[in-house]
CSV table of C-alpha atoms in Angstrom, one decimal:
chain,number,residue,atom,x,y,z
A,4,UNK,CA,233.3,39.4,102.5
A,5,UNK,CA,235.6,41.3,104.6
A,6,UNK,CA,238.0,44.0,103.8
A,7,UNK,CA,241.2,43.3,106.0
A,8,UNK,CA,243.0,41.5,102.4
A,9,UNK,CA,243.6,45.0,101.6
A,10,UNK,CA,247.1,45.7,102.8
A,11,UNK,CA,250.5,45.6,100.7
A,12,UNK,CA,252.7,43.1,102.6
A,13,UNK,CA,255.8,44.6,102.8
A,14,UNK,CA,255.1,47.9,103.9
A,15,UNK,CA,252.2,47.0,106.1
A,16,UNK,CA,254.6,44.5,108.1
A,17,UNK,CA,257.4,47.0,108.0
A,18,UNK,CA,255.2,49.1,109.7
A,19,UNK,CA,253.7,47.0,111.8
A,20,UNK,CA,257.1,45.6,113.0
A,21,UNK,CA,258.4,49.3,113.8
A,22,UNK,CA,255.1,50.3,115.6
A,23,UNK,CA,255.2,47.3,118.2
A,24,UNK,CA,259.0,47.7,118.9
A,25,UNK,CA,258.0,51.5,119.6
A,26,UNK,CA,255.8,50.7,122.1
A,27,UNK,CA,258.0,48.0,123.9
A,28,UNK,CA,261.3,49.6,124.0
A,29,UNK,CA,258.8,52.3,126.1
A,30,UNK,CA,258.0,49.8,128.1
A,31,UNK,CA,261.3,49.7,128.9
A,32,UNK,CA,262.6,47.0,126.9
A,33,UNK,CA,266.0,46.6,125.2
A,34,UNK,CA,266.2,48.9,122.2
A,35,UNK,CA,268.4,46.1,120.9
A,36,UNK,CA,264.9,44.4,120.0
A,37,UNK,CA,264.6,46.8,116.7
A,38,UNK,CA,266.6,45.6,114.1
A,39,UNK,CA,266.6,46.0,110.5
A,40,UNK,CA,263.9,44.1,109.2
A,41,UNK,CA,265.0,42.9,105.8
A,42,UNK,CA,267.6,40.7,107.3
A,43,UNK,CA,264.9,38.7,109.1
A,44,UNK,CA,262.6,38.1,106.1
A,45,UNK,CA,263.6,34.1,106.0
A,46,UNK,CA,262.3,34.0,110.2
A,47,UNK,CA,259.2,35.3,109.5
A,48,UNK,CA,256.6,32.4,108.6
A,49,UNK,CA,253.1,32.5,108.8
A,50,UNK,CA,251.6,30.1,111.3
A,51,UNK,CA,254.1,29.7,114.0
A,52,UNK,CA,253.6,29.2,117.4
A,53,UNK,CA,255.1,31.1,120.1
A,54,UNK,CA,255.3,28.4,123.7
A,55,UNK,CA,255.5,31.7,125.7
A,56,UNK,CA,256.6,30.0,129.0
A,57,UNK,CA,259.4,28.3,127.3
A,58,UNK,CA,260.8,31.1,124.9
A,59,UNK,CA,260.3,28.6,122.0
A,60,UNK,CA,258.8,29.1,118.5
A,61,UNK,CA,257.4,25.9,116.7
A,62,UNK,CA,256.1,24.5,113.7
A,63,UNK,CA,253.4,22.0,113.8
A,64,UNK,CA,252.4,19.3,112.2
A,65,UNK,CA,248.6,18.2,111.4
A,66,UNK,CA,249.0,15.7,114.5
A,67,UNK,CA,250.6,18.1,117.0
A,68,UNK,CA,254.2,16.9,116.4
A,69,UNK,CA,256.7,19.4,116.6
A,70,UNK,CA,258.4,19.9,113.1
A,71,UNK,CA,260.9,22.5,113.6
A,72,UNK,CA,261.5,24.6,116.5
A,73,UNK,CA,263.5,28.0,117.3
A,74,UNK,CA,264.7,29.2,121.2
A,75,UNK,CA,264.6,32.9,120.0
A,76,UNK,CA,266.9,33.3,117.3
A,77,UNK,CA,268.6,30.2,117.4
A,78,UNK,CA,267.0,27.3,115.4
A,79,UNK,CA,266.9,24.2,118.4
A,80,UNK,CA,268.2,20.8,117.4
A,81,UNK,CA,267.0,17.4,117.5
A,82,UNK,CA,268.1,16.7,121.4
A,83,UNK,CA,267.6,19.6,122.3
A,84,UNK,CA,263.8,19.3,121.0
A,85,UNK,CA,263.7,16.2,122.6
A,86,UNK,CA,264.8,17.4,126.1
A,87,UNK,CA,261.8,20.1,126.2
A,88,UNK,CA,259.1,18.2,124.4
A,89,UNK,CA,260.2,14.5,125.2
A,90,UNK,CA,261.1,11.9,122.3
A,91,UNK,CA,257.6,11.8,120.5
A,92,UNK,CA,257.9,15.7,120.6
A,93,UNK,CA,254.2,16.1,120.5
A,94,UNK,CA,253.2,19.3,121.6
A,95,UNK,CA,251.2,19.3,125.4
A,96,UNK,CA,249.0,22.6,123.8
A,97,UNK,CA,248.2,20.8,120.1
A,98,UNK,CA,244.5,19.4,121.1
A,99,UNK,CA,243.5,23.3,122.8
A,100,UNK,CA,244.9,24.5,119.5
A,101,UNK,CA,243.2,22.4,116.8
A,102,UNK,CA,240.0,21.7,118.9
A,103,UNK,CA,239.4,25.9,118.9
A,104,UNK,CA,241.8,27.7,116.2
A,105,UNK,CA,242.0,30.2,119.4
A,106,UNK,CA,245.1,32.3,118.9
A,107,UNK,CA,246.0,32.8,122.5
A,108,UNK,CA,246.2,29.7,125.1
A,109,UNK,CA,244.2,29.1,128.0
A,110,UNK,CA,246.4,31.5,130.3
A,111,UNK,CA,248.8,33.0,127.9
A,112,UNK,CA,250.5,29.3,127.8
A,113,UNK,CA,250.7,29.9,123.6
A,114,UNK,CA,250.1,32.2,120.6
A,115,UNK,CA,249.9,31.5,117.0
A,116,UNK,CA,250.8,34.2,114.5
A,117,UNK,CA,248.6,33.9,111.4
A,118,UNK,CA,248.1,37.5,110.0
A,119,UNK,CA,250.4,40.1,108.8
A,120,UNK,CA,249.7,42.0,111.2
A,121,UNK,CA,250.9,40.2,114.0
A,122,UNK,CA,253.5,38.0,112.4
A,123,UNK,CA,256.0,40.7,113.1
A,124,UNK,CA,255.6,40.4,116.7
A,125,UNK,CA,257.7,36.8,115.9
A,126,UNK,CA,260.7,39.0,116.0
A,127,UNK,CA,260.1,41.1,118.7
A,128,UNK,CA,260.3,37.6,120.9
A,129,UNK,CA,262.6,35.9,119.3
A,130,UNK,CA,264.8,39.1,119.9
A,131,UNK,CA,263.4,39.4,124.0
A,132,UNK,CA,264.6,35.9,124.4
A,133,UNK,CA,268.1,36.8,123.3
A,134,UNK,CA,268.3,39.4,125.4
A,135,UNK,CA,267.1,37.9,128.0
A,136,UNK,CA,269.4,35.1,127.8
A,137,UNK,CA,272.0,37.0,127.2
A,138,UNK,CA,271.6,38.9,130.4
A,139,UNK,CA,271.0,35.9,131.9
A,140,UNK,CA,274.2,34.1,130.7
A,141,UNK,CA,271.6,31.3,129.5
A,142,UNK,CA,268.3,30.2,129.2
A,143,UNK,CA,265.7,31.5,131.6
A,144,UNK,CA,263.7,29.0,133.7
A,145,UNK,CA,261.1,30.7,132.6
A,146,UNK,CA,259.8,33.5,130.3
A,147,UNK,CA,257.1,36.2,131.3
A,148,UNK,CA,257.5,38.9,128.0
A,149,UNK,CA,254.2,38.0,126.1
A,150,UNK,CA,252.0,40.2,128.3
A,151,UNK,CA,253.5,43.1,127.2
A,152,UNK,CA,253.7,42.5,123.6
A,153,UNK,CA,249.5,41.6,124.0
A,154,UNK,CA,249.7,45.4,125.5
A,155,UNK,CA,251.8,46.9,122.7
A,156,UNK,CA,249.4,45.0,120.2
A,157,UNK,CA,246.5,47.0,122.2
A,158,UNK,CA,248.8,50.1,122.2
A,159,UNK,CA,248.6,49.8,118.4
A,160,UNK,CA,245.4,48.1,117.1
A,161,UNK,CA,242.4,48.6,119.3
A,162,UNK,CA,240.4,50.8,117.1
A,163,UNK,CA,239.8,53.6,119.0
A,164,UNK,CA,243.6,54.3,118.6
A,165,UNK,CA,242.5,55.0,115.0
A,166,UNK,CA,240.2,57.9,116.0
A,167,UNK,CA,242.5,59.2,119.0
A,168,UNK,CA,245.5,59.1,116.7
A,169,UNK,CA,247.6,57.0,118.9
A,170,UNK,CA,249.9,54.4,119.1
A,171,UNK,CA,252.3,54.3,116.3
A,172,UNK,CA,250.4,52.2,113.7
A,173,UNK,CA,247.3,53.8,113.1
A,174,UNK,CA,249.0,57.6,112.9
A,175,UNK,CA,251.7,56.5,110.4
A,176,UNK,CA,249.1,54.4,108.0
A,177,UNK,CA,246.9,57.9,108.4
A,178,UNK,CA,250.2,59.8,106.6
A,179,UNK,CA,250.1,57.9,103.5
A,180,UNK,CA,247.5,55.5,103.4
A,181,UNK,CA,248.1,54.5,99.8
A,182,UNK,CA,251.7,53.9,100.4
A,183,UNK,CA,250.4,50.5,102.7
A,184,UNK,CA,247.0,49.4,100.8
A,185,UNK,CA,246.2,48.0,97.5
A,186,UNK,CA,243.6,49.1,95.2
A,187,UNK,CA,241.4,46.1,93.1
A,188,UNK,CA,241.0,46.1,89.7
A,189,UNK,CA,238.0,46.8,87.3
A,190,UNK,CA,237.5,43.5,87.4
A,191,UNK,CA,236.8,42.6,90.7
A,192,UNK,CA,234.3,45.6,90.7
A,193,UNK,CA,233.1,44.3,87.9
A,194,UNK,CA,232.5,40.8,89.3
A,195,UNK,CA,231.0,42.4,92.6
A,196,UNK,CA,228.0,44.4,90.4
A,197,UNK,CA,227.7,41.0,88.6
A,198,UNK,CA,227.5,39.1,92.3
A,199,UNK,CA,224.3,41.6,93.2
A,200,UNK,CA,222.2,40.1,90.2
A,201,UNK,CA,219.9,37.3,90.3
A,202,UNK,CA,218.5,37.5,93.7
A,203,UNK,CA,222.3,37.5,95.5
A,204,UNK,CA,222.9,39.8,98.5
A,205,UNK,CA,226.3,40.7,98.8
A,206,UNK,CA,227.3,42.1,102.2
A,207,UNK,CA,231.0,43.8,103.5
A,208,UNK,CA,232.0,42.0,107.1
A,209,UNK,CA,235.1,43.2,108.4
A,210,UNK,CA,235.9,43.5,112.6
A,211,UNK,CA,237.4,47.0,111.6
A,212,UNK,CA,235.6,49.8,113.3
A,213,UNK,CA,233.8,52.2,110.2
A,214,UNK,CA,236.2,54.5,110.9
A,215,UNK,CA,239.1,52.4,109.4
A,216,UNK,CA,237.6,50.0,107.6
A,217,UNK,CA,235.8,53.2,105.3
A,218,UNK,CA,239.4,54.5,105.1
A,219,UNK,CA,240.7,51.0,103.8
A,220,UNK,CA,237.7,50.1,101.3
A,221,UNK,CA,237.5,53.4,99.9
A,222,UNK,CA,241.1,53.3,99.0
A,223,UNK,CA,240.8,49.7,97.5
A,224,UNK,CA,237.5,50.4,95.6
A,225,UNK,CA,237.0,53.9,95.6
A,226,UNK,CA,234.7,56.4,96.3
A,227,UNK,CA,231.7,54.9,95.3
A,228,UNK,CA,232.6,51.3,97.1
A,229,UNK,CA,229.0,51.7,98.9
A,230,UNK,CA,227.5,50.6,95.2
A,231,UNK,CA,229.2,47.4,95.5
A,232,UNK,CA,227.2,45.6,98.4
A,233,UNK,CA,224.2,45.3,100.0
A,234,UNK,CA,224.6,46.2,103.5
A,235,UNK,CA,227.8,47.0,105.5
A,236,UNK,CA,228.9,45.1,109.0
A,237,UNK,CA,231.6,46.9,110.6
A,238,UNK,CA,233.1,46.2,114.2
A,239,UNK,CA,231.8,42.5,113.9
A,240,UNK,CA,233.9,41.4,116.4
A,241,UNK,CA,235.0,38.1,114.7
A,242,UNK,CA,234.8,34.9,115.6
A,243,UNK,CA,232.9,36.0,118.4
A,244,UNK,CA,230.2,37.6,115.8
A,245,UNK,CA,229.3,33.7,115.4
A,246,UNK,CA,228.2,32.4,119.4
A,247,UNK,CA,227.5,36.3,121.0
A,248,UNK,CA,224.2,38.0,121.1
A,249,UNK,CA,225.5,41.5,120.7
A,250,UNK,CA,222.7,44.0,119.4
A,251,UNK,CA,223.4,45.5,116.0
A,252,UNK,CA,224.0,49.2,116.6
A,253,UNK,CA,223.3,51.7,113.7
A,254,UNK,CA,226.1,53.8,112.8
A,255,UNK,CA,223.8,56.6,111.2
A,256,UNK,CA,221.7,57.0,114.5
A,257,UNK,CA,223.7,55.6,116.9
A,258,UNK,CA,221.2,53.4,118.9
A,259,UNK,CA,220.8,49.6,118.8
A,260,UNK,CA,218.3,47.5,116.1
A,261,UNK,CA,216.4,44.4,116.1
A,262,UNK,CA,216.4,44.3,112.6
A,263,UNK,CA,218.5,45.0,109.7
A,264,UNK,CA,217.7,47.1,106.6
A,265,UNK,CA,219.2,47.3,103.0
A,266,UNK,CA,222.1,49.8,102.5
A,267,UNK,CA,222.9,50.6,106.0
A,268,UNK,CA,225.8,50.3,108.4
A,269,UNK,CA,226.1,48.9,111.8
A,270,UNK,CA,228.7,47.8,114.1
A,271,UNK,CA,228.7,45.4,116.2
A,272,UNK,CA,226.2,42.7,115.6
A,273,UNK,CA,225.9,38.6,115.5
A,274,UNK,CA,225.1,35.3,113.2
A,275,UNK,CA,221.5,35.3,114.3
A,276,UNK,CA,220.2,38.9,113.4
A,277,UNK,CA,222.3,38.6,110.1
A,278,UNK,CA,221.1,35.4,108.6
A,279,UNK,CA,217.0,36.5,109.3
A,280,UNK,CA,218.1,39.9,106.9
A,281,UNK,CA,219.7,37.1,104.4
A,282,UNK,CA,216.4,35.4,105.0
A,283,UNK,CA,214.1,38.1,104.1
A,284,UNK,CA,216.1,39.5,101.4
A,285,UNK,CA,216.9,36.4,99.6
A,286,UNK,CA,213.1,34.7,100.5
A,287,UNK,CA,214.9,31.3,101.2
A,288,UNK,CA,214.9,29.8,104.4
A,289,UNK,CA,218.2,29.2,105.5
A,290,UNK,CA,220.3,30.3,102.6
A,291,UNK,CA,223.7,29.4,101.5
A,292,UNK,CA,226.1,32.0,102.6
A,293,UNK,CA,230.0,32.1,100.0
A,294,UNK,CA,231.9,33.9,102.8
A,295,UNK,CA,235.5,35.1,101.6
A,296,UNK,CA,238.2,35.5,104.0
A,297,UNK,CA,241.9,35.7,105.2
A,298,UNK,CA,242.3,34.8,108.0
A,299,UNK,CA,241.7,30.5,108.8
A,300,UNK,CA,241.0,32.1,112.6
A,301,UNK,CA,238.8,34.4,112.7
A,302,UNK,CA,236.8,33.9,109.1
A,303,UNK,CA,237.5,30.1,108.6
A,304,UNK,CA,236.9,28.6,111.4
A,305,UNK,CA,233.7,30.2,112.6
A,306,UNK,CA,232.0,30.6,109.5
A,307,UNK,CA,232.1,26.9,109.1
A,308,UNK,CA,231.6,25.7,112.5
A,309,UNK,CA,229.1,28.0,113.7
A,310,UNK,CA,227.0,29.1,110.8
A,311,UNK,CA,227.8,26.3,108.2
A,312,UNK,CA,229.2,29.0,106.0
A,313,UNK,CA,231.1,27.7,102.8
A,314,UNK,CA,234.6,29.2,103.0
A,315,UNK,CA,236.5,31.1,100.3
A,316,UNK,CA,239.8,31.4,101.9
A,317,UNK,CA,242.1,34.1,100.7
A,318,UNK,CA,245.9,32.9,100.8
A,319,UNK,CA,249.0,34.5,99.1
A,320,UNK,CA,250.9,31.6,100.4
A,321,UNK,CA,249.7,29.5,97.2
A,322,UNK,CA,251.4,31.6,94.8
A,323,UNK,CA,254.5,32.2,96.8
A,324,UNK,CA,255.4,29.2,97.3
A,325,UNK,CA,255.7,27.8,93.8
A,326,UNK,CA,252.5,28.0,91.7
A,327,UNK,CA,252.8,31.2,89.1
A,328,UNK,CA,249.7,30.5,86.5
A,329,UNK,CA,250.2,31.6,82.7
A,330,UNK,CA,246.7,32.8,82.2
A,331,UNK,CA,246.0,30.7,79.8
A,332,UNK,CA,245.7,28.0,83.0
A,333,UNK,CA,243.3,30.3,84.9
A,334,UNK,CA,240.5,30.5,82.5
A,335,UNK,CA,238.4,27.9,81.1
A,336,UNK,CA,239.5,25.7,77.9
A,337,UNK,CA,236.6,27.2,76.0
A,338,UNK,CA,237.1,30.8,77.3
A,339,UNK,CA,240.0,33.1,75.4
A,340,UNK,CA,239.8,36.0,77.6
A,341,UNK,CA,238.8,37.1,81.5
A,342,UNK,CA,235.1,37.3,82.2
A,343,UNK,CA,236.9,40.4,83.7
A,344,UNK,CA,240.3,42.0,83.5
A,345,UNK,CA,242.0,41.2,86.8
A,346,UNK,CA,245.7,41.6,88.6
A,347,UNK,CA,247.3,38.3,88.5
A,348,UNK,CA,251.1,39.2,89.8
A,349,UNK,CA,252.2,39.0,92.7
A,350,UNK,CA,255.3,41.1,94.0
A,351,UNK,CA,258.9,39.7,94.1
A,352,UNK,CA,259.8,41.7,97.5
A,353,UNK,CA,256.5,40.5,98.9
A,354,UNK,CA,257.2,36.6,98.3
A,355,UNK,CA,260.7,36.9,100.0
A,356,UNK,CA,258.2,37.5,103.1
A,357,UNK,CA,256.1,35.0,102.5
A,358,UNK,CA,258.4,32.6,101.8
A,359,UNK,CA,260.8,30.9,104.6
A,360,UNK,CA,263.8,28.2,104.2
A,361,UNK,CA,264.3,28.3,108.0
A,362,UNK,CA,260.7,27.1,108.9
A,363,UNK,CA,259.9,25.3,105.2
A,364,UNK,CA,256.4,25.4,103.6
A,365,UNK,CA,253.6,26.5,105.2
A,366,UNK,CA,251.6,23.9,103.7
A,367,UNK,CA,254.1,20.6,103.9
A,368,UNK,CA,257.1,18.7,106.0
A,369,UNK,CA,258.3,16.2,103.4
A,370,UNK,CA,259.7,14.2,106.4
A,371,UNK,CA,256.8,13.9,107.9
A,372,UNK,CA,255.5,12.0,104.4
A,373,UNK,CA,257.2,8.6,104.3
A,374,UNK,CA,254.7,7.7,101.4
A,375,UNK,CA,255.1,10.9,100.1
A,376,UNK,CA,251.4,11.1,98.7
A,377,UNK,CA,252.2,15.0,99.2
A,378,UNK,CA,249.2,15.9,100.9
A,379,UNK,CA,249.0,18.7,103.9
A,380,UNK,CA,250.4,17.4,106.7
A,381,UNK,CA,251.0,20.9,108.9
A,382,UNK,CA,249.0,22.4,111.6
A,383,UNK,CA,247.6,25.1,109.1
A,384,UNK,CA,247.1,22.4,106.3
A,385,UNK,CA,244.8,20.6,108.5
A,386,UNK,CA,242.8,23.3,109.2
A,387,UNK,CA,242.8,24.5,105.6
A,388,UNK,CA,241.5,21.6,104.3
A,389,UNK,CA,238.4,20.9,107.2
A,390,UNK,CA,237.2,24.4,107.3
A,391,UNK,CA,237.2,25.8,103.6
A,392,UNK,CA,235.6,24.8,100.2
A,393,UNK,CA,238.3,26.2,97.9
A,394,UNK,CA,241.3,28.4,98.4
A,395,UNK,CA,242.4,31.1,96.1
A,396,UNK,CA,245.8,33.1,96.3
A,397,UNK,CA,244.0,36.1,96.0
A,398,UNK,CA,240.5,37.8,95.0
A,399,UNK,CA,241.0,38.7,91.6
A,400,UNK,CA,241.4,35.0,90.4
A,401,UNK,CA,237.8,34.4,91.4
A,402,UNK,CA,236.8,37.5,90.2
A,403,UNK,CA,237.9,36.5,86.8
A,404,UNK,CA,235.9,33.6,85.9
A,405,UNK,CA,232.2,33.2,85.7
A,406,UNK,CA,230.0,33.1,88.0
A,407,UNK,CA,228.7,29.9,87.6
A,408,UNK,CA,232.2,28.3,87.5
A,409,UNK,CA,231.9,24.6,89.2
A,410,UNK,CA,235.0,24.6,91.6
A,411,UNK,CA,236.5,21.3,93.2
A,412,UNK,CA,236.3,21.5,96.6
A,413,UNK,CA,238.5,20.5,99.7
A,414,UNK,CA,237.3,16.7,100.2
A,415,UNK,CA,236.6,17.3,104.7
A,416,UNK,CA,236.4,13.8,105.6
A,417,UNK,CA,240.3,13.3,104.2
A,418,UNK,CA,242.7,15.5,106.7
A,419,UNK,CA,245.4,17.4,104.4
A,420,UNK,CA,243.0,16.6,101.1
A,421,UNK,CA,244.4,19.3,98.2
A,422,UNK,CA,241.8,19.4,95.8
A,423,UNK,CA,240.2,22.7,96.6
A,424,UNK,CA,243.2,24.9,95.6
A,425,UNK,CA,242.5,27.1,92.5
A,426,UNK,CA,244.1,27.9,90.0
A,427,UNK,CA,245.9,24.9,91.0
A,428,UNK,CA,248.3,23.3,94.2
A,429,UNK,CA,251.1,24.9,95.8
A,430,UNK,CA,254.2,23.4,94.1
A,431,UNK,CA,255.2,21.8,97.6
A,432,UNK,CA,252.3,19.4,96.8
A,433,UNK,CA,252.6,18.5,93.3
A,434,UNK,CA,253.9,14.9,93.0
């Protein structure tokens, strides 16, 4: 379970937005690339790609076609698609992007925005291009920005910036934390004391350095948020956590370990070490790891392809885009209340964010379904479905049935399957 769901969306990509123009417009860049960010909301999508060569931003589909596409600002036609990407307009990047889930191309060539985070940073290019072109009186042969927003996202995210108080993100969040996170309910504490029973080792993973991430978590779950798990991973350094062979360090004497122990911290770390703690502390060989996480790069991906993980992935998109429960269609037939009391809403300002009729659905192109069977056909459905067991809007709907619920999962072998969403399917996807 990691800890990086924490974050109020509009705020924390308010924030984010201002604290990477900051850093550009001191790298000399047009000041003109700050604008007011609420007038952008229906640009931002999660899941696009930026072709950084070009100064395009697409949407793909679960084959590689190119489903919509902007040049900066400007939304791109159907010729003029055709005259960058050729008349199947399958995109020359798509097999290096769905073979890996990488978010940066082999040479800078691409960038996928799937956190919020970095989504932001969509504007900030889509904003260089017009300038550029501008100054230009046209297109540009060819584009060479995206270095420098890779250094502002240094400038602002590397964690030592959190201890040095630098950059513009880290100090601002440090002003008013509680004004960016989101705390959890009683019930998902609840349901995390109930997790530790019965032989079950519950353990915090984040790639946040301690510094941070104890910031963060003891925000969302208070003070006492070490009585909640097992052991505590910090710097993990996803995905690479998965294939490196990074030593463990311990964060209370500083050196590196060999082996783990209960109700510690360490940074750094890897698959291997990890699973032989699991191993001992559960006395299975091999156990079955429920990993929870946000982000299909960094948690998805890896989890299932290197440590044959099952995949709870966290996704706001669900509810935005349609699918509101009445609780009554959360729980069980039988059951007349929450195992636990949980937070089911979901802020209005949040899901104008979230939501986007510029780019359409995160999860579906309808003209890309001539049988219109309605199942995932974008980049980011495809990858939903094969890496993931279920997928949940947000933690607290887990957290508030019982643990032994029986879940239907994503069917793998079927690419864009929808039977692992709970409570129930986007509404883009309902017949």
């Amino acid at each position: 379970m990691g800890c990086e769901n924490c974050f109020t969306q509009v705020t924390s990509i308010q924030l984010a937005y201002d604290s990477l123009c900051e850093s550009l417009v001191k790298k000399g860049y047009n000041p003109k690339i700050k604008d007011d960010l609420g007038t952008h909301k229906d640009f931002i999508c999660k899941g696009l790609f930026l072709d950084s060569e070009k100064g395009n931003i697409l949407k793909l589909s679960h084959d590689g076609k190119i489903l919509r596409c902007s040049h900066g600002t400007r939304m791109m036609k159907k010729d003029e698609l055709t005259s960058n990407y050729g008349e199947d307009l399958h995109w020359e990047h798509f097999k290096e992007a769905i073979d890996q889930v990488k978010s940066l191309g082999k040479d800078m060539k691409y960038r996928f925005f799937e956190n919020y985070f970095d989504i932001p940073a969509l504007i900030c290019c889509a904003h260089i291009v017009d300038i550029l072109d501008e100054e230009n009186g046209g297109p540009c042969e060819k584009y060479d920005f995206w270095k420098d927003i890779y250094s502002a996202f240094g400038e602002n995210y590397i964690p030592t910036q959190f201890a040095k108080n630098a950059g513009w993100f880290f100090p601002k969040l440090k002003e008013n934390p509680e004004k960016y996170l989101q705390t959890s309910s009683n019930g998902v504490k609840d349901w995390l004391k109930e997790l530790k029973e019965d032989n079950r080792v519950v353990f915090l993973m984040t790639s946040s350095a301690i510094d941070f991430a104890g910031m963060v978590i003891q925000i969302v779950l208070g003070s006492d948020w070490r009585n909640y798990f097992d052991i505590y991973l910090t710097d993990a350094k996803k995905p690479g956590f998965f294939t490196n062979n990074n030593r463990f360090i311990s964060i209370e004497s500083g050196e590196e370990v060999t082996e783990l122990q209960p109700l510690k911290t360490y940074s750094g770390g890897n698959y291997t070490d990890l699973m032989k703690f699991l191993e001992k502390q559960t006395g299975k060989s091999n156990p079955q790891v429920v990993y929870f996480g946000d982000s299909l790069c960094s948690d998805s991906f890896p989890a299932k392809t290197y440590g044959n993980w099952d995949v709870v992935l966290v996704l706001e998109e669900m509810e935005a885009e349609g699918y509101h429960p009445d609780l009554k269609d959360v729980l069980e037939p039988k059951r007349k209340v929450p195992k636990h009391q949980v937070n089911l809403t979901i802020d209005p300002e949040e899901e104008q964010y979230l939501l986007s009729e510029c780019w359409g659905s995160f999860f579906y192109h309808e003209e890309e379904d001539p049988k219109h069977d309605k199942h995932m056909n974008t980049y980011w459905g495809r990858v939903i479905n094969h890496y993931n067991v279920i997928a949940v809007p947000t933690i607290e709907y887990i957290a508030g049935m019982p643990i032994n619920y029986r879940y239907t999962k994503f069917n793998r072998s079927e690419v864009g399957n929808t039977d692992g969403f709970y409570p129930g399917k986007p509404k883009p996807l309902l017949p």
